[in-house]
PDB file of C-alpha atoms in Angstrom:
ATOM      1  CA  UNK D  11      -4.940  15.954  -0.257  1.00  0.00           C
ATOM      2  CA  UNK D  12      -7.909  17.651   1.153  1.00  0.00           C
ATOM      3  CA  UNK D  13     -10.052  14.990   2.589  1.00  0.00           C
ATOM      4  CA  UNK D  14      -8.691  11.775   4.536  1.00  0.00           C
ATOM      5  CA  UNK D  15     -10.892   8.293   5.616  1.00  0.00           C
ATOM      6  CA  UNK D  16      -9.439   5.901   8.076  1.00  0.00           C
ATOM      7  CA  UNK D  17     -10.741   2.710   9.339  1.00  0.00           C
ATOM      8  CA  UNK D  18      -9.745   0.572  12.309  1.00  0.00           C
ATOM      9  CA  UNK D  19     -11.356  -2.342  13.660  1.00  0.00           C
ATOM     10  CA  UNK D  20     -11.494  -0.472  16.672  1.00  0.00           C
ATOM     11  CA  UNK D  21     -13.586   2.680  16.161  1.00  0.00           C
ATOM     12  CA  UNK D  22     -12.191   4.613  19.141  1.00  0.00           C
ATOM     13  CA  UNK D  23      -8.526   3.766  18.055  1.00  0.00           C
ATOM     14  CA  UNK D  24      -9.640   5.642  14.451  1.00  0.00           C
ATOM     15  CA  UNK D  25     -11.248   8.392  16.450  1.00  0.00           C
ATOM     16  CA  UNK D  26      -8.060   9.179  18.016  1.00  0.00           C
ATOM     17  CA  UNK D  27      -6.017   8.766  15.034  1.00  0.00           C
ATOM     18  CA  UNK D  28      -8.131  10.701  12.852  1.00  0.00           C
ATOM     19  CA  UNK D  29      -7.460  13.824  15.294  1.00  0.00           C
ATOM     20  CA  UNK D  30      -4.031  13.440  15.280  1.00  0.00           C
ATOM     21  CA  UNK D  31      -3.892  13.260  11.493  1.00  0.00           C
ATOM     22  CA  UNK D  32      -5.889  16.231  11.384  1.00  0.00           C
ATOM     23  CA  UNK D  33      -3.805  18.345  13.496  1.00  0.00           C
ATOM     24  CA  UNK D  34      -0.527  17.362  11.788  1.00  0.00           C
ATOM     25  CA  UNK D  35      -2.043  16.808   8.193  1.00  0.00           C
ATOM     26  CA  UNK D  36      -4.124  20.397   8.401  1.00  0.00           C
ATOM     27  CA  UNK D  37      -7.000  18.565   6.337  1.00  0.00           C
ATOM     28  CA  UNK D  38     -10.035  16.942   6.812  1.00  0.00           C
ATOM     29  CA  UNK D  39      -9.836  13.242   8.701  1.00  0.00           C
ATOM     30  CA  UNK D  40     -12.533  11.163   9.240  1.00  0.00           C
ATOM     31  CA  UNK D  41     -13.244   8.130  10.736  1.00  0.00           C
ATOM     32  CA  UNK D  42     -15.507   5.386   8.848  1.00  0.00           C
ATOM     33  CA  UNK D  43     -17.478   2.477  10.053  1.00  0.00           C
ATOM     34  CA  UNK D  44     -16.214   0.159   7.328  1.00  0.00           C
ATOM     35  CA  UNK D  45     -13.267   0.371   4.362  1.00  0.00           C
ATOM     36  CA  UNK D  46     -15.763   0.551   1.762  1.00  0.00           C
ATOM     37  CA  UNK D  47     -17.711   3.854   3.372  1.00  0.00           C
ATOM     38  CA  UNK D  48     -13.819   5.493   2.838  1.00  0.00           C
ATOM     39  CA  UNK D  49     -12.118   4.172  -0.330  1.00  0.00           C
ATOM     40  CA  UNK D  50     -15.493   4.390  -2.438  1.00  0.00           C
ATOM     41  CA  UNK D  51     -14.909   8.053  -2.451  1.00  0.00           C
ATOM     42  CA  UNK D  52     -11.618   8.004  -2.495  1.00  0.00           C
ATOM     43  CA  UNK D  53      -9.001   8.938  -5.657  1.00  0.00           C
ATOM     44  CA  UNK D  54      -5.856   7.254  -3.632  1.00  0.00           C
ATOM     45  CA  UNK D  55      -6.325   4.088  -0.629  1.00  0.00           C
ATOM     46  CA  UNK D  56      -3.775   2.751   1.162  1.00  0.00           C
ATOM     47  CA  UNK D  57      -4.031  -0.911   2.663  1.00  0.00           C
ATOM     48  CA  UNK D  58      -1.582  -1.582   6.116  1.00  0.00           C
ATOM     49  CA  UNK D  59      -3.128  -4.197   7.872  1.00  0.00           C
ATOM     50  CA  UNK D  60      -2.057  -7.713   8.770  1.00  0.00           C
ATOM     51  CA  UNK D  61      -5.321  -8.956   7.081  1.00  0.00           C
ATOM     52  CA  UNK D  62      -5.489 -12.407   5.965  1.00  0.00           C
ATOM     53  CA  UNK D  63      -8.610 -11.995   3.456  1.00  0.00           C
ATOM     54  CA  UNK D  64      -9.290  -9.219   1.398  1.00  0.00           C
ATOM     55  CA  UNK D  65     -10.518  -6.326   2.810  1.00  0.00           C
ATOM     56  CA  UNK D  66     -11.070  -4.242  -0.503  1.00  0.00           C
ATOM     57  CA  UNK D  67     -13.216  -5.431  -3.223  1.00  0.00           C
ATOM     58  CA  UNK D  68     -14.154  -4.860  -7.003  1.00  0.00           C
ATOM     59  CA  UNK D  69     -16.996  -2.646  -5.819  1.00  0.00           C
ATOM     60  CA  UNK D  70     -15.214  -0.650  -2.811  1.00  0.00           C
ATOM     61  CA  UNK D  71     -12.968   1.137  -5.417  1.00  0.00           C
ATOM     62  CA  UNK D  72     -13.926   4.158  -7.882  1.00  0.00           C
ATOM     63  CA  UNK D  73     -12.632   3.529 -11.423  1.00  0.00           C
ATOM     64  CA  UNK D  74      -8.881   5.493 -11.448  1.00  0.00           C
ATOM     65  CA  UNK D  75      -8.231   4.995  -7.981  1.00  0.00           C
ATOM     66  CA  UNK D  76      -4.937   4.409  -7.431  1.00  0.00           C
ATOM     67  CA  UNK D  77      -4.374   1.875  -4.359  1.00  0.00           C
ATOM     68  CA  UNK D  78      -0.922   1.116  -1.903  1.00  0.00           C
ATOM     69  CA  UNK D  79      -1.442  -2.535  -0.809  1.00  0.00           C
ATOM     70  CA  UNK D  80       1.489  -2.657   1.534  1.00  0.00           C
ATOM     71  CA  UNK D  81       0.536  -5.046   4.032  1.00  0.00           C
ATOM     72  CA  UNK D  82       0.821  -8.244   2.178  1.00  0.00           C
ATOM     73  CA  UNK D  83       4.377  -8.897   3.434  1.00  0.00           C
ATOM     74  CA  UNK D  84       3.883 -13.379   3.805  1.00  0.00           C
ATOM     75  CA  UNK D  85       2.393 -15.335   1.932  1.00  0.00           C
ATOM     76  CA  UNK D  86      -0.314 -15.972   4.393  1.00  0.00           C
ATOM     77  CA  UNK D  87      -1.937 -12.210   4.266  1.00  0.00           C
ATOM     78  CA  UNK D  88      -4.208 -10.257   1.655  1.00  0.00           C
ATOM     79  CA  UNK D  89      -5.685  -7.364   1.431  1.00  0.00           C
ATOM     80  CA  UNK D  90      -6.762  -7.095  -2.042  1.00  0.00           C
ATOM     81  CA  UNK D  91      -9.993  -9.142  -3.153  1.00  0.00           C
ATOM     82  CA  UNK D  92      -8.310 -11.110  -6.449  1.00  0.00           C
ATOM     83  CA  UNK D  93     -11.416 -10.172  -8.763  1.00  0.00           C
ATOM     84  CA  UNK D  94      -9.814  -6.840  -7.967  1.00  0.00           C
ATOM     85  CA  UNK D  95      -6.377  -7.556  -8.686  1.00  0.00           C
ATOM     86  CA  UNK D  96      -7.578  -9.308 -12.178  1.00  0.00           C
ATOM     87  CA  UNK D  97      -9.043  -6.018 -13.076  1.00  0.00           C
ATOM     88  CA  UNK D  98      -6.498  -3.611 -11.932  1.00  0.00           C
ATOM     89  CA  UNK D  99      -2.523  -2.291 -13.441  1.00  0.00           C
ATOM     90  CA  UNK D 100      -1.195  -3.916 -11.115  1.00  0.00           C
ATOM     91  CA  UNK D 101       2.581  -2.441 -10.534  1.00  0.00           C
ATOM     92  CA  UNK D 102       4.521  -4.358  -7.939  1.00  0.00           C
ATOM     93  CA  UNK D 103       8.089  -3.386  -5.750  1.00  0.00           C
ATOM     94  CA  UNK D 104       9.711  -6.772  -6.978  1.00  0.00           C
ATOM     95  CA  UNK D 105       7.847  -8.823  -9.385  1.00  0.00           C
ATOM     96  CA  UNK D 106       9.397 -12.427  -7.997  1.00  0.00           C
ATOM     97  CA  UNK D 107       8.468 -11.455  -4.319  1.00  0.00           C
ATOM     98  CA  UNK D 108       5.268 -10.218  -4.949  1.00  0.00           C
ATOM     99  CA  UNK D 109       4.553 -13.239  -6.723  1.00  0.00           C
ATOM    100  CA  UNK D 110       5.325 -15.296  -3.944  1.00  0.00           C
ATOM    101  CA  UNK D 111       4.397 -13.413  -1.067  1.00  0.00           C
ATOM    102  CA  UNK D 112       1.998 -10.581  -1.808  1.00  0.00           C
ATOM    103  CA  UNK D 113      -1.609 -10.008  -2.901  1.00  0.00           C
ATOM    104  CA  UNK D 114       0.030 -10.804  -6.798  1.00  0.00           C
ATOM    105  CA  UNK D 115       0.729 -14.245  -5.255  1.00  0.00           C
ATOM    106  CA  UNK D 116      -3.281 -14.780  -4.167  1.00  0.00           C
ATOM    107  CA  UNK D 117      -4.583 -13.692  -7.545  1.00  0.00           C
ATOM    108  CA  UNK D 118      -1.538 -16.116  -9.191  1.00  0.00           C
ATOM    109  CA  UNK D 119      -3.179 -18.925  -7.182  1.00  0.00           C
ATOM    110  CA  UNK D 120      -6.650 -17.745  -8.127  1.00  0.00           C
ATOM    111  CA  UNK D 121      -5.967 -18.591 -11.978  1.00  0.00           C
ATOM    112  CA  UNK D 122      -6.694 -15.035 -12.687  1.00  0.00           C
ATOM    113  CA  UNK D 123      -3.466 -13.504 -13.312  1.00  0.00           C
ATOM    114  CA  UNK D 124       0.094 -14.409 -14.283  1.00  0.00           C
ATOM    115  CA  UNK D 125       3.262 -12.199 -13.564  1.00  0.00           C
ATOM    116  CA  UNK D 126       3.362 -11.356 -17.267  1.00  0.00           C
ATOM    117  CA  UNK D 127       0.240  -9.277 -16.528  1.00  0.00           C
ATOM    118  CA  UNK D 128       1.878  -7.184 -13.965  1.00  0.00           C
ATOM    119  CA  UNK D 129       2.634  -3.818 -15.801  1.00  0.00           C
ATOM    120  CA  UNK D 130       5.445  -2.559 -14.281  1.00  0.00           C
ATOM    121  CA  UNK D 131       7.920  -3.182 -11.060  1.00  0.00           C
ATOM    122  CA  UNK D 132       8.824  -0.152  -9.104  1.00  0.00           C
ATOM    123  CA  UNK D 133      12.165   0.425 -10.607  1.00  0.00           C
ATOM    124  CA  UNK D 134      11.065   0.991 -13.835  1.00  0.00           C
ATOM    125  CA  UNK D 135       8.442   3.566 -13.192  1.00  0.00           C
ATOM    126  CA  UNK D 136      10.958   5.563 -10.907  1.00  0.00           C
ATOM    127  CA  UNK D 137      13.734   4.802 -13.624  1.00  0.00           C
ATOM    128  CA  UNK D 138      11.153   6.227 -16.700  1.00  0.00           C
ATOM    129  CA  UNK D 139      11.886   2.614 -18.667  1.00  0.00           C
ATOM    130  CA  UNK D 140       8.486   1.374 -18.107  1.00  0.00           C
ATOM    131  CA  UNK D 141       6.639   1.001 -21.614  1.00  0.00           C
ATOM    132  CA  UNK D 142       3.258   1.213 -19.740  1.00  0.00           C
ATOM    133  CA  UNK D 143       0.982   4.037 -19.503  1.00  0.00           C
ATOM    134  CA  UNK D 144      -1.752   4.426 -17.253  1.00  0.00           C
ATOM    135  CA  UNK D 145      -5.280   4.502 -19.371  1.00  0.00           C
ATOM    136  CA  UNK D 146      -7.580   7.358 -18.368  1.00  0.00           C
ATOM    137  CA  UNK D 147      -9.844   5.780 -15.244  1.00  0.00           C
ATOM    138  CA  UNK D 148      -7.608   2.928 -14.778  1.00  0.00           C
ATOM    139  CA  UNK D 149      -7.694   1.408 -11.084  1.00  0.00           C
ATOM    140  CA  UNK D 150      -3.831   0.833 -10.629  1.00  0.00           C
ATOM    141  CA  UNK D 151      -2.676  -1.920  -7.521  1.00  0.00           C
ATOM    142  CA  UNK D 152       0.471  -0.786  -6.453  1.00  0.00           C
ATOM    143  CA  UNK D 153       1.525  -4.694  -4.684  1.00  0.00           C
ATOM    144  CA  UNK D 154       4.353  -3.991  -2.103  1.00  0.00           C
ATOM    145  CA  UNK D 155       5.539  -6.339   0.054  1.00  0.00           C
ATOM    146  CA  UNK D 156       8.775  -4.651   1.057  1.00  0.00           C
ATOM    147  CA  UNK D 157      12.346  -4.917   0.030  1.00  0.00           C
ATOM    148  CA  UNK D 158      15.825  -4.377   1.926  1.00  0.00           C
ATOM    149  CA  UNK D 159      16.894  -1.436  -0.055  1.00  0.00           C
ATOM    150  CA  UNK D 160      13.163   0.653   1.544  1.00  0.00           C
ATOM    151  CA  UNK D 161      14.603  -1.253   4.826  1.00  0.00           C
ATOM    152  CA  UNK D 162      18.239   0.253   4.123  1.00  0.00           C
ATOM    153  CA  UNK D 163      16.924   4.070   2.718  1.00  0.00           C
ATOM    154  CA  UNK D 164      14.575   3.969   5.895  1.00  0.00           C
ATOM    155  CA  UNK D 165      17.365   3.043   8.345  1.00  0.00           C
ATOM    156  CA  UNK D 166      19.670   5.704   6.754  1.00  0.00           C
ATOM    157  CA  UNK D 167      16.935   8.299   7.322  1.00  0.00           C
ATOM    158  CA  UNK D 168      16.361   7.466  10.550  1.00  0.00           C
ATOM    159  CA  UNK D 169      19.971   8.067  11.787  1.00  0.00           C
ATOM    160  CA  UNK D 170      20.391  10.927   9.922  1.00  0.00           C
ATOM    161  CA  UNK D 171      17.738  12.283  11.833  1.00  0.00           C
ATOM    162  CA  UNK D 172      19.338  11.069  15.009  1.00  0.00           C
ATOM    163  CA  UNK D 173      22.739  12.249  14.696  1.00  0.00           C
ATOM    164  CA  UNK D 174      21.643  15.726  13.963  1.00  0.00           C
ATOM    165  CA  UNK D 175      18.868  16.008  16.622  1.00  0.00           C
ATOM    166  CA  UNK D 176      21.815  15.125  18.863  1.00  0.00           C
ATOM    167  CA  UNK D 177      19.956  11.940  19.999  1.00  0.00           C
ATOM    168  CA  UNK D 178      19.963   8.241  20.402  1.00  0.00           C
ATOM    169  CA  UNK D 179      23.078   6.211  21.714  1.00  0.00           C
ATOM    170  CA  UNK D 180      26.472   5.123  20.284  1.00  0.00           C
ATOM    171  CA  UNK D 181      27.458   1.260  19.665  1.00  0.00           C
ATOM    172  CA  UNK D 182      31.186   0.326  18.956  1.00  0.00           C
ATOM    173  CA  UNK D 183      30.337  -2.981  17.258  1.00  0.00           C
ATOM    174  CA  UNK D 184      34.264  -3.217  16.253  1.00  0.00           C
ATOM    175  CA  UNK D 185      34.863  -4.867  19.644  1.00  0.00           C
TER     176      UNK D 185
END
């Protein structure tokens, strides 16, 4: 990754992330006035926002981008414009949850998709028993809307790191 957009409502708050990233990401980060000025020319977009309407649309997105919507966690948010969604290989964390709760679930509603159009759930791509192939210039959704076992691997990470930095503090929950 040479060349990194961000967006935030707040323009200052992007300003000051972008030179953080910058610093600790040794590429180019730049701030842009809307989501479409970034993921236009972008190959990969990630979505993180507690948006309740899309944000990203049919026409913000280059043909073969590959996008991380990962903020739809409840049933009340989206990020991802359903036209899009319709369009897109969509590949989900846990087809039943995303169906209920993530940006699937919107485009469900819609009438545009079904969950037998999803392509693939995490699992199997990781696993290699996914039957689908991405088609050259195919816009792949990647619909996340968290599960305990990220939670869990996460968690374990995060103590790891702890206990051998020699930091944080000791519970006995035994008593």
């Amino acid at each position: 990754i040479r060349q990194v957009f961000v967006h935030d409502v707040d323009a200052a708050r992007a300003g000051v992330f972008a030179a953080e990233m910058m610093e600790k990401l040794r590429a180019d980060v730049t701030p842009v006035p809307t989501v479409a000025d970034g993921s236009k020319r972008s190959d990969i977009i990630v979505t993180c926002t507690p948006a309740t309407r899309p944000i990203l649309r049919l026409g913000d997105v280059a043909d073969g981008a590959f996008i991380a919507a990962v903020g739809a966690d409840s049933e009340h948010k989206q990020e991802i414009d359903v036209e899009l969604m319709s369009r897109a290989a969509v590949v989900v964390d846990v087809l039943s949850q995303c169906a209920a709760i993530g940006d699937l679930h919107h485009a469900i509603d819609a009438g545009v998709m079904r969950p037998t159009d999803v392509r693939a759930e995490l699992a199997e791509v990781v696993a290699g028993t996914s039957r689908w192939t991405r088609a050259n210039h195919e816009t792949v959704v990647f619909d996340s809307t968290g599960t305990a076992l990220e939670d869990v691997a996460a968690a374990a990470l995060v103590y790891e790191r702890a206990v051998a930095a020699n930091i944080g503090t000791t519970f006995d929950f035994a008593s």
